[in-house]
Amino acid sequence: MGSAGNLHLVERFTRVAPDTINYEVTLDDPMTWTKPWTAMIRLKQMQTSIYEYACHEGNSRAMIGILAGARAEERAAEAARKD
């Protein structure tokens, strides 16, 4: 977002209800912005399982794309060895 080396970032997690946490982040960099600014996201508890996107079999579309690139590189390397 354009900040420089003087960025000061503060994160706050505040429980506001038994099933809700407010996540706030305040960014301050006088070389970039005229005053600090804050963003807040309300995190609501869910009764479902949460999986890390990078390591879950449910993200098969992403993995197909990643693996397709790797397979293409393998085919190119094999073709280069045969030539």
N, CA and C of each residue as an Amber inpcrd file, in Angstrom:
protein
   249
   0.8220000  -1.1890000   0.0000000   0.0000000   0.0000000   0.0000000
   0.8650000   1.2520000   0.0000000   2.1100000   1.1060000  -0.3680000
   2.9570000   2.2630000  -0.5280000   3.8060000   2.6370000   0.6600000
   3.7900000   1.8530000   1.7230000   4.5620000   2.2340000   2.9040000
   6.0620000   2.0830000   2.6450000   6.8350000   2.7670000   3.4610000
   8.2850000   2.7350000   3.3270000   8.8950000   1.9790000   4.5150000
  10.1600000   2.1630000   4.7440000  10.8620000   1.4590000   5.8060000
  10.4820000   1.8840000   7.2120000   9.7270000   2.9630000   7.3430000
   9.3650000   3.4630000   8.6750000   8.0070000   2.9510000   9.1510000
   7.4630000   1.9500000   8.4990000   6.1320000   1.4550000   8.8390000
   6.1050000   0.8990000  10.2600000   5.0940000   1.3180000  11.0130000
   4.8120000   0.7670000  12.3420000   3.4120000   0.1880000  12.2740000
   3.2900000  -1.1200000  12.5080000   2.0180000  -1.8110000  12.3750000
   1.6430000  -2.4060000  13.7270000   0.4100000  -2.1690000  14.1650000
  -0.0880000  -2.7170000  15.4290000  -1.3430000  -3.5140000  15.1330000
  -1.3630000  -4.7820000  15.5690000  -2.5430000  -5.6260000  15.4200000
  -3.1830000  -5.8260000  16.7800000  -4.5110000  -5.7980000  16.8040000
  -5.2490000  -6.0170000  18.0530000  -6.3580000  -7.0230000  17.8020000
  -6.4710000  -7.9930000  18.7070000  -7.5560000  -8.9640000  18.6810000
  -8.3660000  -8.7380000  19.9530000  -9.6370000  -8.3780000  19.8120000
 -10.4900000  -8.0620000  20.9580000 -11.7430000  -8.9160000  20.9020000
 -11.9640000  -9.7110000  21.9530000 -13.2070000 -10.4900000  22.0240000
 -14.3270000  -9.5380000  22.4070000 -15.3340000  -9.4430000  21.5440000
 -16.4500000  -8.5310000  21.7860000 -17.7400000  -9.2790000  22.1120000
 -17.7380000 -10.5960000  21.9380000 -18.8690000 -11.4550000  22.2710000
 -18.3160000 -12.8740000  22.3810000 -19.0560000 -13.7950000  22.9620000
 -18.5520000 -15.1660000  23.0920000 -18.1640000 -15.8080000  21.7600000
 -18.7760000 -15.3670000  20.6650000 -18.4810000 -15.9460000  19.3560000
 -17.9170000 -14.9410000  18.3510000 -17.4170000 -13.8070000  18.8350000
 -16.9480000 -12.7560000  17.9160000 -15.6620000 -12.1120000  18.4280000
 -14.7250000 -11.9360000  17.5090000 -13.4720000 -11.2400000  17.7950000
 -13.3210000 -10.1300000  16.7630000 -12.9700000  -8.9410000  17.2210000
 -12.6230000  -7.8520000  16.3010000 -11.1190000  -7.8960000  16.0550000
 -10.7380000  -7.9250000  14.7970000  -9.3350000  -7.8320000  14.4090000
  -9.1210000  -6.4260000  13.8780000  -8.2210000  -5.6820000  14.5130000
  -7.8950000  -4.3250000  14.0720000  -6.4200000  -4.2530000  13.7310000
  -6.1130000  -3.5410000  12.6820000  -4.7220000  -3.2900000  12.3200000
  -4.5760000  -1.7850000  12.1080000  -3.5930000  -1.2050000  12.7760000
  -3.2990000   0.2220000  12.6340000  -1.9420000   0.3620000  11.9640000
  -1.9000000   1.1590000  10.9200000  -0.6720000   1.3800000  10.1720000
  -0.2580000   2.8310000  10.3190000   1.0210000   3.0130000  10.6010000
   1.5590000   4.3620000  10.7790000   2.9030000   4.4410000  10.0690000
   3.0050000   5.3140000   9.1220000   4.2560000   5.5870000   8.4120000
   4.2200000   7.0450000   7.9660000   4.8250000   7.9550000   8.7470000
   4.7520000   9.3830000   8.4230000   5.3880000   9.7450000   7.0770000
   6.2110000   8.8470000   6.5300000   6.8080000   9.1150000   5.2150000
   5.8220000   8.8110000   4.0890000   4.7440000   8.0830000   4.4090000
   3.7780000   7.6650000   3.3900000   2.4160000   8.3110000   3.5730000
   1.9030000   8.3300000   4.8190000   0.5620000   8.8340000   5.0940000
   0.6340000  10.0300000   6.0360000  -0.3460000  10.9050000   5.9640000
  -0.3600000  12.1050000   6.8130000  -0.7330000  11.7890000   8.2570000
  -1.4100000  10.6540000   8.4750000  -1.7600000  10.2390000   9.8360000
  -1.9650000   8.7250000   9.8460000  -1.8540000   8.0920000  11.0150000
  -2.1020000   6.6430000  11.0880000  -3.5320000   6.3160000  10.6700000
  -3.7330000   5.1070000  10.1910000  -5.0780000   4.6760000   9.8330000
  -5.2970000   3.2490000  10.3050000  -6.5750000   2.9100000  10.5250000
  -6.9420000   1.6220000  11.1020000  -8.0110000   0.9480000  10.2590000
  -7.8790000  -0.3540000  10.1130000  -8.9120000  -1.1730000   9.4800000
  -9.3630000  -2.2070000  10.5060000 -10.6500000  -2.5710000  10.4640000
 -11.1770000  -3.5520000  11.4110000 -12.0220000  -4.5730000  10.6700000
 -11.8470000  -5.8310000  11.0440000 -12.6490000  -6.9260000  10.4930000
 -13.2410000  -7.6890000  11.6690000 -14.5150000  -7.9400000  11.6150000
 -15.1730000  -8.7300000  12.6540000 -15.0890000 -10.2050000  12.2680000
 -14.5040000 -11.0120000  13.1450000 -14.3520000 -12.4390000  12.9100000
 -15.4010000 -13.1790000  13.7200000 -16.3000000 -13.8630000  13.0540000
 -17.4060000 -14.5600000  13.7090000 -17.0990000 -16.0530000  13.7410000
 -17.2970000 -16.6750000  14.8820000 -17.0420000 -18.0960000  15.0350000
 -17.9680000 -18.9030000  14.1260000 -17.3960000 -19.9450000  13.5400000
 -18.1730000 -20.8340000  12.6820000 -18.1330000 -22.2340000  13.2880000
 -19.1600000 -23.0040000  13.0650000 -19.2290000 -24.3590000  13.5950000
 -18.7570000 -25.3920000  12.5730000 -17.9580000 -24.9680000  11.6140000
 -17.4260000 -25.8780000  10.6040000 -15.9230000 -25.9850000  10.7600000
 -15.3550000 -26.9820000  10.1320000 -13.9060000 -27.1600000  10.1650000
 -13.2440000 -26.1580000   9.2350000 -12.0920000 -25.6830000   9.6280000
 -11.3170000 -24.7490000   8.8140000 -10.0050000 -25.4310000   8.4660000
  -9.6380000 -25.4010000   7.2110000  -8.4120000 -26.0230000   6.7520000
  -7.5190000 -24.9640000   6.1220000  -6.2330000 -25.1380000   6.2960000
  -5.3020000 -24.2460000   5.6240000  -5.4200000 -24.4900000   4.1280000
  -5.6160000 -23.4440000   3.3650000  -5.8400000 -23.5760000   1.9310000
  -4.6730000 -24.2680000   1.2400000  -3.4640000 -23.9580000   1.6350000
  -2.2940000 -24.4480000   0.9290000  -2.1110000 -25.9590000   1.0550000
  -2.7050000 -26.5680000   2.0760000  -2.4150000 -27.9720000   2.3470000
  -3.6640000 -28.8530000   2.4050000  -4.7320000 -28.4350000   1.8110000
  -5.9600000 -29.2170000   1.9250000  -6.3570000 -29.7760000   0.5740000
  -6.8030000 -31.0220000   0.5700000  -7.1830000 -31.6620000  -0.6860000
  -8.3800000 -30.9860000  -1.3520000  -9.0920000 -30.1390000  -0.6240000
 -10.2270000 -29.4290000  -1.1950000  -9.8390000 -28.3560000  -2.2000000
  -8.5760000 -28.0150000  -2.2700000  -8.1530000 -26.9770000  -3.2200000
  -7.5910000 -27.6230000  -4.4880000  -8.2740000 -28.6370000  -4.9800000
  -7.7710000 -29.4160000  -6.1080000  -7.5800000 -28.5800000  -7.3700000
  -8.4230000 -27.5790000  -7.5880000  -8.2480000 -26.7620000  -8.7990000
  -6.9040000 -26.0560000  -8.8040000  -6.5260000 -25.5100000  -7.6630000
  -5.2250000 -24.8410000  -7.5870000  -4.0980000 -25.8410000  -7.7950000
  -4.2390000 -27.0080000  -7.1820000  -3.1950000 -28.0200000  -7.3070000
  -3.0740000 -28.5310000  -8.7360000  -4.1960000 -28.6620000  -9.4390000
  -4.1510000 -29.1140000 -10.8310000  -3.3230000 -28.1340000 -11.6610000
  -3.5430000 -26.8380000 -11.4460000  -2.7680000 -25.8400000 -12.1800000
  -1.2860000 -25.8820000 -11.8450000  -0.9850000 -26.0020000 -10.5670000
   0.4120000 -26.0650000 -10.1300000   1.0800000 -27.3120000 -10.6930000
   0.4000000 -28.4490000 -10.5540000   0.9700000 -29.6970000 -11.0400000
   1.0720000 -29.7300000 -12.5510000   0.1390000 -29.0950000 -13.2490000
   0.2160000 -29.0510000 -14.7110000   1.4880000 -28.3400000 -15.1550000
   1.8300000 -27.2610000 -14.4590000   3.0670000 -26.5510000 -14.7790000
   4.2840000 -27.4200000 -14.5370000   4.2850000 -28.1400000 -13.4290000
   5.4100000 -29.0190000 -13.1060000   5.5280000 -30.1470000 -14.1230000
   4.3720000 -30.7320000 -14.5120000   4.4070000 -31.8150000 -15.5040000
   4.9090000 -31.2950000 -16.8450000   4.5370000 -30.0650000 -17.2180000
   5.0150000 -29.4860000 -18.4780000   6.5310000 -29.3060000 -18.4420000
   7.0530000 -28.8700000 -17.3050000   8.5080000 -28.7300000 -17.1730000
   9.1890000 -30.0950000 -17.2800000   8.5980000 -31.1120000 -16.6670000
   9.1720000 -32.4610000 -16.7430000   9.1780000 -32.9740000 -18.1790000
   8.0760000 -32.7470000 -18.9090000   8.0180000 -33.1820000 -20.3040000
   9.0590000 -32.4560000 -21.1450000   9.2350000 -31.1500000 -20.8960000
  10.2190000 -30.3740000 -21.6570000  11.6340000 -30.8810000 -21.3650000
  11.9190000 -31.1870000 -20.1110000  13.2360000 -31.6910000 -19.7450000
  13.4810000 -33.0540000 -20.3730000  12.4610000 -33.9070000 -20.3810000
  12.5810000 -35.2330000 -21.0030000  12.8070000 -35.1190000 -22.4950000
  12.0750000 -34.2020000 -23.1430000  12.2430000 -33.9890000 -24.5740000
  13.6420000 -33.4790000 -24.8890000  14.1710000 -32.6030000 -24.0260000
  15.5130000 -32.0570000 -24.2360000  16.5620000 -33.1610000 -24.0920000
  16.3490000 -34.0910000 -23.1990000  17.3020000 -35.2080000 -23.0170000
  17.2960000 -36.1380000 -24.2280000  16.1370000 -36.2900000 -24.8730000
  16.0150000 -37.1900000 -26.0250000  16.6360000 -36.5960000 -27.2660000
  16.7220000 -35.2550000 -27.3320000  17.2640000 -34.6010000 -28.5260000
  18.7500000 -34.6280000 -28.5960000
